[in-house]
């Protein structure tokens, strides 16, 4: 009889422990969803809010005579929203305002390249675009710039907080900052001598040039530097959203969606793959 009571007691204990383990596992799965308030809010709204410029060809812009926002970044965002099964809303803003808008919760995601300081505050997906940095200069004299050291004393047009402006300052250039203006404002300033150079993404600049063939500007023929990526960025605590977007980005690379979008907006080039170029590494620049 005592053995029977002992056996029954052990059996009850095992069942209780098993039930507790199952409850804890379920709680853990539920807590993962609860802890990612960003994803929970997106699901509740049925909509993801995206910060984008709306002024930068071919990444985020309005075609001539159209009120429909498009561009590589925009269409990548639309595809992500579609695969998340939510609607999408775009908030247009200057690049310098995007991280603060993300931090405040005004937007859910943006696109940007990771840097050490921003990695501490935000989460970055796998890259949706690879590139490197180059310069737009005056065509007739390369704005007097043969090497990076020749940037000293020059005026570079750009946003205040980008890696491009950090490169300009590192080599002694003064940075003239702009609001959320279209590409032509930067390019015309180089052509007319108000600035000397625009340091920016190779693919974006090469295509921007094609829109203004009348301007006295060109890509610098020799200076290719600082490999970069563009990633989907969200709050650090958005762990579930990050996992979902990384899965989607991987699928978009695998099924050719990113390659197709790249070809559409970058003249047949594939920015979803790392460029096969000899790129200058700049020490001290992230």
Coordinates of C-alpha atoms in Angstrom, one line a residue, residues 60-180:
X60 CA 12.7 57.0 -53.6
X61 CA 11.1 59.6 -55.9
X62 CA 8.1 60.7 -58.0
X63 CA 8.4 60.2 -61.7
X64 CA 7.8 63.3 -63.8
X65 CA 4.1 64.1 -64.1
X66 CA 3.2 61.4 -61.6
X67 CA 2.0 61.5 -58.0
X68 CA 2.9 57.9 -57.4
X69 CA 5.9 57.3 -55.2
X70 CA 8.3 54.7 -56.5
X71 CA 12.0 53.8 -56.6
X72 CA 14.1 50.8 -55.6
X73 CA 13.8 51.4 -51.8
X74 CA 10.1 52.1 -52.2
X75 CA 9.3 49.0 -54.1
X76 CA 11.5 46.8 -51.8
X77 CA 9.4 48.2 -48.9
X78 CA 6.1 47.4 -50.8
X79 CA 7.2 43.9 -51.4
X80 CA 8.1 43.4 -47.7
X81 CA 4.8 44.8 -46.6
X82 CA 3.0 42.5 -49.1
X83 CA 4.8 39.4 -47.7
X84 CA 4.1 40.5 -44.2
X85 CA 0.4 40.7 -45.3
X86 CA 0.0 44.3 -44.1
X87 CA -0.8 47.6 -45.8
X88 CA 2.0 50.2 -46.2
X89 CA 2.1 53.9 -45.5
X90 CA 5.0 56.2 -46.5
X91 CA 6.1 59.2 -44.4
X92 CA 8.4 61.4 -46.4
X93 CA 11.2 63.2 -44.6
X94 CA 14.9 64.2 -44.9
X95 CA 17.5 61.5 -44.2
X96 CA 18.7 63.4 -41.1
X97 CA 15.2 63.0 -39.6
X98 CA 14.8 59.3 -40.2
X99 CA 16.5 57.8 -37.2
X100 CA 14.8 60.1 -34.8
X101 CA 11.5 59.3 -36.4
X102 CA 12.2 55.6 -36.0
X103 CA 13.2 56.1 -32.4
X104 CA 10.1 58.1 -31.6
X105 CA 7.8 55.6 -33.2
X106 CA 6.6 57.9 -35.9
X107 CA 7.7 55.2 -38.4
X108 CA 8.3 51.5 -38.1
X109 CA 11.1 51.0 -40.6
X110 CA 13.5 52.9 -42.8
X111 CA 16.5 52.0 -45.0
X112 CA 20.0 53.0 -44.0
X113 CA 23.5 51.5 -43.7
X114 CA 24.7 50.3 -40.3
X115 CA 27.2 52.2 -38.2
X116 CA 28.6 51.5 -34.8
X117 CA 26.6 54.2 -33.0
X118 CA 23.3 53.3 -34.7
X119 CA 23.8 49.5 -34.2
X120 CA 23.7 50.2 -30.5
X121 CA 20.2 51.7 -30.8
X122 CA 18.6 50.0 -33.8
X123 CA 18.3 46.6 -35.5
X124 CA 19.5 46.1 -39.1
X125 CA 18.3 43.4 -41.5
X126 CA 20.5 41.6 -44.0
X127 CA 21.5 44.0 -46.8
X128 CA 19.0 44.7 -49.6
X129 CA 21.6 46.7 -51.5
X130 CA 25.4 46.7 -51.8
X131 CA 27.4 49.6 -53.2
X132 CA 30.4 51.8 -52.6
X133 CA 31.1 55.5 -52.4
X134 CA 32.2 57.8 -55.2
X135 CA 32.1 61.5 -56.0
X136 CA 30.4 63.9 -58.4
X137 CA 32.8 66.6 -59.5
X138 CA 33.0 69.2 -62.2
X139 CA 33.7 67.6 -65.6
X140 CA 36.2 70.1 -66.9
X141 CA 38.7 70.0 -63.9
X142 CA 37.4 67.3 -61.5
X143 CA 36.9 70.2 -59.1
X144 CA 40.7 70.1 -58.5
X145 CA 40.4 66.7 -56.8
X146 CA 42.8 64.0 -57.8
X147 CA 43.1 62.2 -54.4
X148 CA 41.1 62.1 -51.2
X149 CA 43.6 64.4 -49.6
X150 CA 42.6 67.1 -52.2
X151 CA 39.2 67.4 -50.4
X152 CA 40.9 69.7 -47.9
X153 CA 39.4 73.2 -48.2
X154 CA 36.7 72.0 -50.7
X155 CA 32.9 72.4 -50.1
X156 CA 30.9 69.1 -50.2
X157 CA 27.1 69.1 -50.5
X158 CA 25.3 66.6 -48.4
X159 CA 23.2 65.7 -45.4
X160 CA 24.7 66.3 -42.0
X161 CA 24.7 62.9 -40.5
X162 CA 25.7 60.6 -43.4
X163 CA 28.9 58.6 -43.8
X164 CA 29.4 60.6 -47.0
X165 CA 29.7 63.8 -45.0
X166 CA 31.9 62.1 -42.4
X167 CA 34.3 61.2 -45.3
X168 CA 34.3 64.8 -46.5
X169 CA 35.1 66.1 -43.0
X170 CA 37.8 63.5 -42.4
X171 CA 39.7 64.9 -45.3
X172 CA 39.1 68.5 -44.4
X173 CA 36.2 69.5 -46.6
X174 CA 33.4 71.8 -45.4
X175 CA 30.0 70.2 -45.6
X176 CA 27.1 72.3 -46.9
X177 CA 23.9 70.7 -45.7
X178 CA 20.5 70.6 -47.4
X179 CA 17.0 69.8 -46.4
X180 CA 14.9 67.2 -48.1

